[in-house]
Short mmCIF file of C-alpha atoms in Angstrom, two decimals:
data_model
loop_
_atom_site.label_atom_id
_atom_site.label_comp_id
_atom_site.label_asym_id
_atom_site.label_seq_id
_atom_site.Cartn_x
_atom_site.Cartn_y
_atom_site.Cartn_z
CA MET A 1 5.75 22.38 -22.02
CA LEU A 2 7.29 19.54 -24.78
CA ALA A 3 8.03 21.42 -27.28
CA THR A 4 8.84 25.03 -24.95
CA ARG A 5 11.48 21.66 -22.84
CA TYR A 6 12.98 20.85 -26.73
CA LEU A 7 12.80 24.01 -28.00
CA THR A 8 16.77 24.05 -28.24
CA LEU A 9 16.99 20.66 -30.27
CA TRP A 10 13.71 21.64 -32.48
CA THR A 11 15.84 24.55 -33.36
CA VAL A 12 19.59 23.39 -34.07
CA VAL A 13 16.91 20.13 -36.08
CA PHE A 14 15.20 23.24 -37.50
CA LEU A 15 18.41 25.01 -38.82
CA THR A 16 20.38 22.17 -39.83
CA LEU A 17 17.61 21.42 -42.12
CA ALA A 18 17.76 25.52 -43.68
CA LEU A 19 21.49 24.88 -44.09
CA SER A 20 21.62 21.64 -46.04
CA ILE A 21 18.89 23.21 -48.04
CA LEU A 22 20.92 25.53 -49.05
CA ALA A 23 23.87 23.85 -49.16
CA ALA A 24 22.17 21.55 -51.60
CA GLY A 25 21.48 24.49 -53.76
CA GLN A 26 25.22 25.60 -53.54
CA HIS A 27 24.40 28.90 -52.02
CA VAL A 28 26.89 28.19 -48.91
CA SER A 29 29.34 25.84 -48.04
CA TRP A 30 28.09 22.58 -46.67
CA TRP A 31 30.59 23.06 -44.03
CA TRP A 32 28.14 24.99 -42.22
CA ALA A 33 25.60 21.93 -41.46
CA VAL A 34 28.21 20.42 -40.57
CA ILE A 35 28.14 21.90 -36.91
CA PRO A 36 24.05 22.01 -36.37
CA LEU A 37 24.25 18.30 -37.79
CA ALA A 38 26.69 17.25 -34.80
CA PHE A 39 24.20 19.32 -32.30
CA SER A 40 21.11 17.58 -34.10
CA VAL A 41 22.60 14.17 -33.33
CA LEU A 42 23.59 15.12 -29.97
CA GLY A 43 20.61 16.26 -28.70
CA VAL A 44 18.35 12.84 -30.14
CA ARG A 45 21.23 10.84 -28.57
CA ASP A 46 20.21 12.80 -25.21
CA VAL A 47 16.52 12.27 -25.80
CA VAL A 48 17.27 8.31 -26.56
CA GLN A 49 19.90 8.03 -23.93
CA ARG A 50 18.53 6.06 -20.48
CA ARG A 51 21.13 7.63 -17.59
CA HIS A 52 20.12 10.86 -17.26
CA ALA A 53 17.15 11.91 -16.57
CA VAL A 54 17.98 15.84 -16.64
CA LEU A 55 19.28 15.38 -20.19
CA ARG A 56 16.12 13.04 -21.36
CA ASN A 57 14.15 15.95 -20.13
CA TYR A 58 16.71 19.45 -21.34
CA PRO A 59 18.03 17.78 -24.83
CA LEU A 60 21.77 20.06 -25.72
CA ILE A 61 20.95 22.65 -23.35
CA GLY A 62 20.93 19.97 -19.79
CA HIS A 63 24.52 19.34 -21.06
CA PHE A 64 25.29 22.45 -18.67
CA ARG A 65 25.08 21.71 -15.64
CA PHE A 66 26.96 18.73 -16.43
CA PHE A 67 29.64 21.62 -17.63
CA PHE A 68 29.38 23.02 -14.38
CA GLU A 69 29.87 19.90 -12.10
CA ALA A 70 32.63 19.15 -13.97
CA ILE A 71 34.71 22.37 -13.28
CA ARG A 72 34.35 22.18 -9.51
CA PRO A 73 31.54 21.31 -7.01
CA GLU A 74 31.50 24.80 -4.93
CA ILE A 75 29.59 26.33 -8.59
CA ARG A 76 27.73 22.57 -9.58
CA GLN A 77 26.09 23.49 -5.70
CA TYR A 78 25.42 27.14 -6.25
CA PHE A 79 24.05 27.29 -9.75
CA PHE A 80 22.28 23.50 -9.47
CA GLU A 81 21.33 21.92 -6.30
CA GLY A 82 19.83 25.37 -4.46
CA GLU A 83 20.82 27.94 -3.25
CA ASN A 84 17.60 28.26 -0.58
CA ASP A 85 17.93 24.90 0.70
CA GLY A 86 20.34 25.26 3.89
CA ALA A 87 23.42 25.47 4.14
CA PRO A 88 26.61 23.46 2.62
CA PHE A 89 25.70 20.76 4.75
CA THR A 90 22.74 19.77 2.97
CA ARG A 91 24.22 20.42 -0.63
CA LYS A 92 27.50 18.09 1.20
CA LYS A 93 25.33 15.18 2.24
CA ARG A 94 22.93 15.68 -1.27
CA SER A 95 26.70 15.05 -3.61
CA VAL A 96 27.37 11.83 -1.57
CA VAL A 97 24.24 9.85 -1.98
CA TYR A 98 24.74 10.77 -5.98
CA GLN A 99 28.73 9.22 -5.36
CA ARG A 100 27.33 6.45 -3.81
CA ALA A 101 23.86 5.54 -5.75
CA LYS A 102 26.41 6.38 -8.79
CA ALA A 103 29.36 3.26 -7.86
CA GLU A 104 31.33 6.74 -7.64
CA VAL A 105 34.03 6.97 -5.18
CA ASP A 106 32.80 8.99 -1.99
CA SER A 107 35.86 9.45 -0.23
CA ARG A 108 37.46 12.23 0.06
CA PRO A 109 40.95 14.06 0.19
CA PHE A 110 43.39 16.15 2.66
CA GLY A 111 40.56 15.73 5.27
CA THR A 112 37.47 17.07 6.20
CA GLU A 113 35.88 20.82 5.08
CA LEU A 114 34.37 20.69 8.24
CA ASP A 115 34.83 23.53 10.85
CA VAL A 116 35.44 21.20 13.95
CA LYS A 117 35.85 24.06 16.00
CA LEU A 118 31.70 25.01 15.18
CA ALA A 119 29.66 25.08 17.54
CA GLY A 120 26.91 22.26 17.26
CA TYR A 121 29.62 19.86 15.24
CA GLU A 122 29.72 16.49 16.29
CA TRP A 123 31.15 12.93 16.25
CA ILE A 124 31.33 9.38 16.84
CA GLY A 125 33.96 7.90 19.28
CA HIS A 126 35.96 5.38 18.21
CA SER A 127 37.60 2.37 19.75
CA LEU A 128 41.70 1.25 20.37
CA SER A 129 39.77 -2.26 19.93
CA PRO A 130 37.45 -1.86 16.84
CA THR A 131 35.43 -5.31 15.53
CA LYS A 132 34.98 -6.64 12.75
CA LEU A 133 31.14 -7.30 11.64
CA ALA A 134 30.35 -10.42 9.44
CA SER A 135 27.34 -7.99 7.48
CA HIS A 136 26.37 -5.00 6.95
CA ASP A 137 22.79 -6.03 6.64
CA PHE A 138 21.53 -4.53 10.50
CA ARG A 139 18.41 -5.78 11.54
CA VAL A 140 14.96 -4.90 14.10
CA THR A 141 12.14 -7.23 15.03
CA VAL A 142 9.39 -5.24 14.82
CA GLY A 143 5.46 -7.10 16.31
CA ALA A 144 8.00 -9.77 17.65
CA GLU A 145 4.15 -11.12 19.83
CA ARG A 146 2.63 -11.14 16.64
CA ALA A 147 1.32 -13.45 14.56
CA GLN A 148 3.87 -11.71 11.16
CA PRO A 149 6.36 -10.08 12.39
CA TYR A 150 8.41 -8.28 10.57
CA SER A 151 12.32 -8.25 10.32
CA MET A 152 13.22 -4.51 9.00
CA SER A 153 16.36 -3.37 8.08
CA VAL A 154 17.60 -0.14 9.84
CA PHE A 155 17.28 1.85 7.15
CA ASN A 156 14.68 2.13 5.09
CA VAL A 157 12.02 4.25 2.50
CA SER A 158 10.53 6.95 3.87
CA ALA A 159 6.32 8.16 2.72
CA MET A 160 6.17 9.51 -0.32
CA SER A 161 2.95 9.16 -1.45
CA PHE A 162 2.24 8.07 -5.84
CA GLY A 163 0.54 10.87 -7.27
CA SER A 164 3.32 13.69 -4.94
CA LEU A 165 6.18 10.61 -6.62
CA SER A 166 5.28 9.73 -10.43
CA ALA A 167 5.19 6.02 -10.94
CA ASN A 168 8.48 5.55 -12.82
CA ALA A 169 9.28 6.99 -9.65
CA ILE A 170 7.53 4.47 -7.31
CA ARG A 171 8.40 1.48 -9.25
CA ALA A 172 12.42 2.69 -8.90
CA LEU A 173 11.51 2.92 -5.10
CA ASN A 174 10.32 -0.80 -5.07
CA GLN A 175 12.32 -2.51 -6.88
CA GLY A 176 15.60 -0.89 -4.85
CA ALA A 177 14.06 -1.66 -2.21
CA LYS A 178 12.86 -5.42 -3.25
CA LYS A 179 16.56 -5.74 -4.69
CA GLY A 180 18.51 -4.69 -1.25
CA ASN A 181 15.67 -6.04 0.76
CA PHE A 182 14.34 -3.06 3.00
CA ALA A 183 10.93 -1.77 3.05
CA HIS A 184 9.25 1.00 1.31
CA ASP A 185 6.42 3.44 2.95
CA THR A 186 4.04 3.68 0.63
CA GLY A 187 2.63 6.98 2.11
CA GLU A 188 -1.33 7.93 2.09
CA GLY A 189 -1.79 8.22 -1.03
CA SER A 190 -2.25 3.82 -1.01
CA ILE A 191 -1.10 1.87 -2.58
CA SER A 192 -0.50 1.92 -5.83
CA ALA A 193 -0.03 -0.63 -9.24
CA TYR A 194 3.34 0.69 -9.64
CA HIS A 195 3.75 0.18 -5.63
CA ARG A 196 3.11 -3.99 -6.86
CA GLU A 197 5.08 -4.45 -10.00
CA PHE A 198 8.39 -5.44 -8.80
CA GLY A 199 6.75 -6.88 -5.28
CA GLY A 200 8.95 -5.01 -2.27
CA ASP A 201 8.27 -5.05 1.15
CA LEU A 202 5.50 -2.37 1.67
CA VAL A 203 4.74 -0.26 5.04
CA TRP A 204 1.45 0.89 3.97
CA GLN A 205 0.10 4.36 5.62
CA ILE A 206 -3.42 5.62 6.41
CA ALA A 207 -4.25 8.70 7.33
CA SER A 208 -7.11 10.67 7.48
CA GLY A 209 -8.22 10.37 4.33
CA TYR A 210 -8.67 6.64 4.41
CA PHE A 211 -7.56 6.24 0.48
CA GLY A 212 -7.40 3.04 -0.23
CA CYS A 213 -9.75 1.69 2.25
CA ARG A 214 -12.49 4.56 2.62
CA ASN A 215 -16.69 4.38 1.89
CA PRO A 216 -17.69 7.19 -0.86
CA ASP A 217 -18.22 9.59 2.40
CA GLY A 218 -14.46 9.72 3.17
CA SER A 219 -14.70 7.22 6.26
CA PHE A 220 -13.17 4.02 6.99
CA ASN A 221 -14.12 0.78 5.01
CA GLU A 222 -13.42 -2.69 6.75
CA ASP A 223 -13.85 -4.60 3.56
CA LYS A 224 -11.72 -2.56 1.47
CA PHE A 225 -8.70 -2.65 4.58
CA VAL A 226 -8.27 -6.65 4.83
CA ALA A 227 -8.61 -7.03 0.37
CA GLN A 228 -5.24 -4.84 0.41
CA ALA A 229 -3.72 -5.46 4.02
CA GLN A 230 -3.49 -8.90 3.60
CA SER A 231 -1.52 -9.22 0.89
CA SER A 232 1.90 -11.00 1.34
CA GLN A 233 3.59 -7.76 -0.01
CA VAL A 234 2.25 -5.59 3.26
CA LYS A 235 4.31 -6.48 5.90
CA MET A 236 3.25 -3.30 8.79
CA ILE A 237 0.65 -0.74 8.61
CA GLU A 238 1.25 2.78 9.88
CA VAL A 239 -1.58 4.77 10.96
CA LYS A 240 -0.45 8.78 10.48
CA LEU A 241 -1.70 11.51 12.91
CA SER A 242 1.10 13.98 10.95
CA GLN A 243 3.56 14.11 9.41
CA GLY A 244 6.36 16.82 10.42
CA ALA A 245 5.95 19.11 7.20
CA LYS A 246 2.89 20.64 7.91
CA PRO A 247 1.39 18.45 11.29
CA GLY A 248 -2.25 19.74 12.40
CA HIS A 249 -2.55 20.49 8.58
CA GLY A 250 -5.34 18.87 6.03
CA GLY A 251 -4.23 18.39 2.51
CA VAL A 252 -5.90 19.06 -0.22
CA LEU A 253 -5.92 17.93 -3.94
CA PRO A 254 -7.13 19.53 -6.94
CA ALA A 255 -9.52 18.16 -9.56
CA ALA A 256 -7.51 19.00 -12.30
CA LYS A 257 -4.30 16.73 -10.93
CA ILE A 258 -6.61 13.79 -10.35
CA THR A 259 -5.88 11.52 -13.19
CA PRO A 260 -7.57 7.96 -13.56
CA GLU A 261 -4.66 6.25 -11.61
CA ILE A 262 -4.63 8.28 -8.51
CA SER A 263 -8.50 8.33 -8.59
CA ALA A 264 -8.32 3.75 -8.87
CA THR A 265 -5.17 4.08 -6.41
CA ARG A 266 -7.18 6.52 -3.55
CA GLY A 267 -10.66 5.27 -4.32
CA ILE A 268 -11.81 8.61 -4.34
CA PRO A 269 -14.08 10.06 -7.37
CA MET A 270 -12.91 12.00 -10.60
CA GLY A 271 -13.94 15.35 -10.94
CA VAL A 272 -13.91 16.55 -7.54
CA ASP A 273 -11.29 17.60 -5.04
CA CYS A 274 -9.77 15.37 -2.87
CA ILE A 275 -9.30 16.20 0.65
CA SER A 276 -7.09 15.11 3.27
CA PRO A 277 -8.49 15.83 7.21
CA ALA A 278 -6.46 17.36 9.34
CA VAL A 279 -7.60 14.76 11.89
CA HIS A 280 -8.97 11.60 11.69
CA SER A 281 -12.71 10.92 11.72
CA SER A 282 -12.50 6.84 12.98
CA PHE A 283 -11.03 8.00 16.13
CA SER A 284 -10.85 11.41 18.59
CA THR A 285 -9.60 10.14 21.97
CA PRO A 286 -6.86 8.43 22.39
CA LEU A 287 -8.09 5.20 23.73
CA GLY A 288 -10.40 5.23 20.17
CA LEU A 289 -6.59 5.51 18.49
CA LEU A 290 -5.89 2.58 20.36
CA GLN A 291 -8.51 0.56 19.92
CA PHE A 292 -8.22 1.83 16.08
CA ILE A 293 -4.72 -0.03 15.85
CA GLU A 294 -5.99 -2.99 17.53
CA ARG A 295 -8.78 -3.42 14.62
CA LEU A 296 -6.06 -2.85 12.65
CA ARG A 297 -3.28 -5.03 13.41
CA THR A 298 -6.47 -7.94 14.31
CA LEU A 299 -7.87 -7.18 10.40
CA SER A 300 -4.79 -7.55 9.11
CA GLY A 301 -4.02 -11.02 10.48
CA GLY A 302 -1.93 -9.89 13.74
CA LYS A 303 0.83 -7.28 10.69
CA PRO A 304 2.86 -5.08 12.40
CA THR A 305 0.66 -1.94 13.33
CA GLY A 306 1.93 1.15 14.83
CA ILE A 307 1.63 4.99 14.19
CA LYS A 308 3.73 8.34 12.83
CA LEU A 309 3.09 11.36 14.29
CA CYS A 310 5.18 14.24 14.93
CA ILE A 311 5.02 15.44 18.43
CA GLY A 312 3.23 18.36 19.28
CA HIS A 313 1.90 19.70 22.95
CA PRO A 314 3.76 17.02 25.33
CA TRP A 315 0.58 16.27 27.19
CA GLU A 316 -1.29 14.65 23.81
CA PHE A 317 1.22 12.24 23.29
CA PHE A 318 1.51 11.79 27.57
CA GLY A 319 -2.73 10.47 27.07
CA ILE A 320 -1.41 8.13 24.71
CA ALA A 321 0.85 6.52 27.21
CA LYS A 322 -1.98 6.93 29.62
CA ALA A 323 -4.23 4.80 27.62
CA MET A 324 -1.44 2.15 26.89
CA LEU A 325 -1.59 1.64 30.50
CA GLU A 326 -5.09 1.68 30.74
CA THR A 327 -6.10 -0.75 28.19
CA GLY A 328 -3.22 -2.90 27.90
CA ILE A 329 -2.46 -2.54 23.73
CA VAL A 330 0.76 -1.39 22.40
CA PRO A 331 1.21 0.08 19.46
CA ASP A 332 4.11 -2.13 17.83
CA PHE A 333 5.67 0.63 16.56
CA ILE A 334 5.61 4.49 16.96
CA THR A 335 7.31 6.46 14.05
CA VAL A 336 7.99 10.04 15.07
CA ASP A 337 8.73 12.35 11.83
CA GLY A 338 10.69 15.91 13.36
CA ALA A 339 9.49 19.04 12.09
CA GLU A 340 12.93 19.20 9.00
CA GLY A 341 10.92 16.68 7.05
CA GLY A 342 9.66 17.35 4.09
CA THR A 343 7.13 17.52 1.77
CA GLY A 344 6.03 18.56 -2.11
CA ALA A 345 4.21 22.11 -0.85
CA ALA A 346 3.69 23.01 2.88
CA PRO A 347 2.80 26.68 3.83
CA LEU A 348 6.08 28.44 4.75
CA GLU A 349 5.02 29.39 8.17
CA PHE A 350 4.32 25.39 8.82
CA THR A 351 7.46 24.12 7.79
CA ASP A 352 9.43 26.45 9.71
CA HIS A 353 7.33 26.86 13.29
CA VAL A 354 4.90 24.38 13.34
CA GLY A 355 6.37 20.61 15.24
CA MET A 356 8.74 18.66 17.25
CA PRO A 357 12.40 19.02 15.74
CA LEU A 358 13.56 15.18 15.32
CA GLN A 359 15.98 14.90 18.48
CA GLU A 360 13.63 16.03 20.83
CA GLY A 361 10.51 14.40 19.67
CA LEU A 362 12.01 11.13 19.43
CA LEU A 363 13.90 11.81 23.46
CA MET A 364 9.96 12.53 24.70
CA VAL A 365 8.86 9.14 22.62
CA HIS A 366 11.53 6.88 23.86
CA ASN A 367 11.53 8.34 27.26
CA THR A 368 7.87 8.10 28.10
CA LEU A 369 7.45 4.65 26.97
CA VAL A 370 10.92 3.97 28.70
CA GLY A 371 9.25 5.25 31.90
CA ILE A 372 5.66 3.40 32.06
CA GLY A 373 8.13 -0.06 31.23
CA VAL A 374 6.68 -0.97 27.48
CA ARG A 375 9.64 0.67 25.75
CA ASP A 376 11.27 -3.32 24.72
CA ARG A 377 7.71 -3.94 23.43
CA VAL A 378 6.79 -1.06 20.89
CA LYS A 379 9.72 -0.24 18.12
CA ILE A 380 10.76 3.47 17.29
CA GLY A 381 11.19 5.12 13.24
CA ALA A 382 13.04 7.51 12.55
CA SER A 383 12.52 10.37 9.95
CA GLY A 384 13.49 13.85 9.45
CA LYS A 385 16.38 14.74 6.80
CA ILE A 386 18.61 11.80 7.80
CA ILE A 387 20.68 11.08 4.76
CA THR A 388 24.33 9.74 5.78
CA ALA A 389 25.37 7.05 7.66
CA PHE A 390 26.37 9.20 10.69
CA ASP A 391 22.98 10.37 10.74
CA VAL A 392 21.34 7.02 11.10
CA ALA A 393 24.04 5.80 13.91
CA ARG A 394 23.48 9.59 15.50
CA THR A 395 19.60 9.03 15.44
CA LEU A 396 20.27 5.39 16.64
CA ALA A 397 22.45 6.53 19.84
CA LEU A 398 19.39 8.90 20.38
CA GLY A 399 16.85 6.16 21.12
CA ALA A 400 15.52 5.16 17.47
CA ASP A 401 15.18 1.09 16.09
CA TRP A 402 15.37 2.25 12.58
CA CYS A 403 15.34 4.91 10.52
CA ASN A 404 13.81 5.83 7.43
CA SER A 405 14.38 8.71 4.82
CA ALA A 406 12.86 10.65 2.18
CA ARG A 407 14.51 12.92 0.32
CA GLY A 408 18.12 10.73 0.24
CA PHE A 409 16.30 8.36 -1.34
CA MET A 410 14.97 10.60 -3.81
CA PHE A 411 18.60 12.30 -4.27
CA ALA A 412 19.33 8.57 -5.45
CA LEU A 413 16.03 8.37 -8.35
CA GLY A 414 17.99 11.78 -9.50
CA CYS A 415 16.61 14.98 -7.77
CA ILE A 416 18.50 17.64 -8.16
CA GLN A 417 16.59 19.70 -5.55
CA SER A 418 14.72 22.51 -8.58
CA GLN A 419 12.33 23.18 -5.23
CA SER A 420 9.30 22.59 -8.30
CA CYS A 421 7.62 19.51 -6.93
CA HIS A 422 4.01 21.61 -6.70
CA THR A 423 4.74 22.98 -10.34
CA ASP A 424 4.60 19.29 -11.94
CA ARG A 425 7.30 20.26 -14.07
CA CYS A 426 10.60 18.46 -12.15
CA PRO A 427 12.70 18.10 -14.59
CA THR A 428 14.14 14.93 -13.39
CA GLY A 429 10.83 12.90 -13.57
CA VAL A 430 11.03 12.24 -9.91
CA ALA A 431 7.98 14.29 -8.90
CA THR A 432 5.64 14.49 -11.12
CA GLN A 433 2.30 13.21 -12.52
CA ASN A 434 3.33 15.09 -16.41
CA PRO A 435 3.81 11.85 -18.39
CA THR A 436 6.11 12.63 -21.12
CA ARG A 437 8.74 14.12 -17.74
CA ALA A 438 8.07 10.65 -16.19
CA ARG A 439 8.99 9.05 -18.37
CA ALA A 440 12.50 10.43 -18.45
CA LEU A 441 12.99 8.74 -15.25
CA VAL A 442 14.14 5.49 -16.86
CA VAL A 443 13.42 2.48 -14.26
CA PRO A 444 15.87 -0.22 -13.90
CA ASP A 445 19.08 2.37 -13.81
CA LYS A 446 17.46 4.59 -11.26
CA ALA A 447 16.06 1.48 -8.77
CA GLU A 448 20.07 0.14 -9.33
CA ARG A 449 21.08 3.28 -7.74
CA VAL A 450 18.18 3.23 -5.29
CA HIS A 451 19.52 -0.05 -3.82
CA ARG A 452 23.38 0.90 -3.93
CA PHE A 453 22.55 4.43 -2.32
CA HIS A 454 20.81 1.95 0.65
CA GLN A 455 23.64 -0.94 0.70
CA SER A 456 26.16 1.65 0.14
CA THR A 457 24.86 3.66 3.44
CA LEU A 458 24.73 0.42 5.52
CA HIS A 459 28.30 -0.24 4.71
CA ALA A 460 29.46 2.97 5.40
CA LEU A 461 27.25 2.53 8.99
CA GLN A 462 29.01 -1.10 9.25
CA GLU A 463 32.24 0.86 9.09
CA LEU A 464 30.95 3.36 12.23
CA VAL A 465 29.75 0.24 14.47
CA GLN A 466 33.09 -0.64 13.40
CA ALA A 467 35.56 2.05 14.83
CA ALA A 468 33.38 2.33 17.15
CA GLY A 469 33.92 -1.06 19.02
CA LEU A 470 30.00 -1.94 18.86
CA PRO A 471 28.64 -5.46 17.31
CA HIS A 472 25.88 -4.00 16.13
CA THR A 473 23.77 -1.01 15.85
CA SER A 474 21.51 -1.62 18.63
CA ALA A 475 24.72 -1.14 21.35
CA LEU A 476 24.57 2.57 19.62
CA ARG A 477 23.89 4.81 23.14
CA PRO A 478 24.42 8.77 23.45
CA PHE A 479 27.39 8.69 25.00
CA HIS A 480 28.69 7.39 21.63
CA ILE A 481 27.94 11.10 20.13
CA VAL A 482 30.19 13.55 21.15
CA HIS A 483 29.01 17.13 20.83
CA ARG A 484 30.38 20.83 20.57
CA ILE A 485 29.04 22.97 22.62
CA ASN A 486 32.02 26.41 21.77
CA ASP A 487 35.55 26.59 20.81
CA HIS A 488 36.54 25.65 23.75
CA GLU A 489 33.84 22.35 25.59
CA ILE A 490 32.36 19.55 24.74
CA GLN A 491 30.17 17.08 25.84
CA LEU A 492 28.82 13.38 25.22
CA LEU A 493 25.20 13.65 23.84
CA SER A 494 24.40 11.89 27.22
CA GLU A 495 25.30 14.20 29.72
CA MET A 496 23.22 16.81 27.42
CA LEU A 497 20.02 15.35 27.24
CA LYS A 498 17.76 13.85 29.78
CA TYR A 499 16.82 10.35 30.09
CA LEU A 500 13.92 8.03 32.23
CA ALA A 501 15.08 5.62 33.68
CA PRO A 502 12.51 2.13 33.44
CA GLY A 503 9.07 2.84 35.62
CA ASP A 504 10.02 6.77 36.33
CA LEU A 505 6.69 7.78 34.94
CA LEU A 506 4.66 5.09 37.12
CA THR A 507 7.01 5.69 40.05
CA GLY A 508 5.61 9.87 40.53
CA ASN A 509 9.59 9.79 39.79
CA TYR A 510 9.11 12.84 36.32
CA ARG A 511 12.84 14.16 37.29
CA TYR A 512 12.03 16.75 35.04
CA GLN A 513 10.23 19.22 34.22
CA VAL A 514 7.82 18.46 31.08
CA TYR A 515 7.10 15.29 33.10
CA GLU A 516 6.32 17.65 36.38
CA LYS A 517 4.17 19.63 34.37
CA TYR A 518 2.13 17.89 31.47
CA TRP A 519 2.31 13.64 32.28
CA PRO A 520 -0.16 15.28 35.78
CA ILE A 521 -2.83 16.57 33.40
CA ALA A 522 -2.96 14.74 30.26
CA ARG A 523 -5.93 11.82 30.37
CA ALA A 524 -6.08 8.66 28.31
CA ALA A 525 -10.06 9.49 27.28
CA SER A 526 -9.14 12.63 25.27
CA PHE A 527 -6.48 15.01 23.35
CA HIS A 528 -7.48 18.20 26.18
CA PRO A 529 -5.67 18.16 29.31
CA ASP A 530 -6.97 17.72 32.35
CA VAL A 531 -6.44 21.86 33.05
CA GLY A 532 -6.65 23.62 36.58
CA SER A 533 -5.82 26.98 37.50
CA SER A 534 -2.04 25.95 37.38
CA PHE A 535 -2.04 25.38 33.82
CA HIS A 536 -0.04 27.35 31.93
#
């Protein structure tokens, strides 16, 4: 693959040498060698420069991307930023990330390019009495009643594993998190040496494969968990039940893709397919889940411990809520992943038609916790195509306490969304285990971009909060966000969406059909409902 990617450069170098030999023999003029020599010098410069990963991996021909980028943004978006990744909103957000990560001016002339009369258009209401905030470092305390609570930024790196991302990508994300004092979720692939290199705060995600804390048979190993969880760098423990891109679906890392580093990080053998089961082996009921959470919290020395999931059957999450009431055990946080979340590879049907979207999932989790009277004890994180400051503000207004972003930080690393993650041929060195491709991603440069993207996004969030006349992001509410229904009608989100009052589920005031139908049949002792003839 190295020869293929560098074929243009090798061709130009060979042509330069050939013409130089002919010129030395006076068969052609020396001027014939000047042009290929200039391109050879440019190609070598592309390989050794440290700013653009595309040029390091694709010398000379990579300049075509920047040529079209300089001509017109629309051409850049069509040819190089993915014509199949969704409509212009995603492409525009990606462009904003690039500019903020590179410290370029991201302001626009001539006003909005969006159709403000289009159904679905949203905005935040502004105040005639804006506030002036001292800092954009908005934070929320998770696990306040625990021995080791964590003061968390409202914007953090979402779960992406070493193995899915390259070593240099993990290094850059963690160094950026260290600089900006925000959290870096490890993903289910465990804590690698690259997560530890710069000492950035970690949220250790533990999924059904128990990577980094497993026995040879794939079951949970308590001693291995303690050895890693009590590291001062690990701030929170996250038990992953499902992810938005492919909820209810396990995974397989083929033996051919398991490197010695991945083997050591995950605690899996070389030469054998690595299986991520669809379900956990440590518990099989809501009660068992909460007991497992309490066990991990104790073993970690009292660090905030919670769960991550994409909402599926309502009665299953209601069963978890009933288990909280029955045991008195509550997770310190719940990270809600929307079905719109991404991954390196997933079946088409799962990415398009399985799992609850973030808005509905977040509302269900928030409402349920309010309804059983524990919302003040359980913080909520949210992830799923959250990229801009408005995305963050809207999600916090819906009921989240903080947001995680995966693709936003990937864009900051230089990802151009070539959609080749599963091929191991990522052109920017972000999502690959190919060492020659990964070396194109220069850690200090990309770490600074990660840091700048985080800081610029929070600064933009500060400006939105100030414009709304609020003292903190925690004051955002659904009535601050306005949604266009059609050409002639708008509504506040508070008028469109349904919210429970504190204690409603305890008093039987279900208010809405989903609770009337499914709360009574949910069980703490099983993820399966207590079905009767009325269940349909």
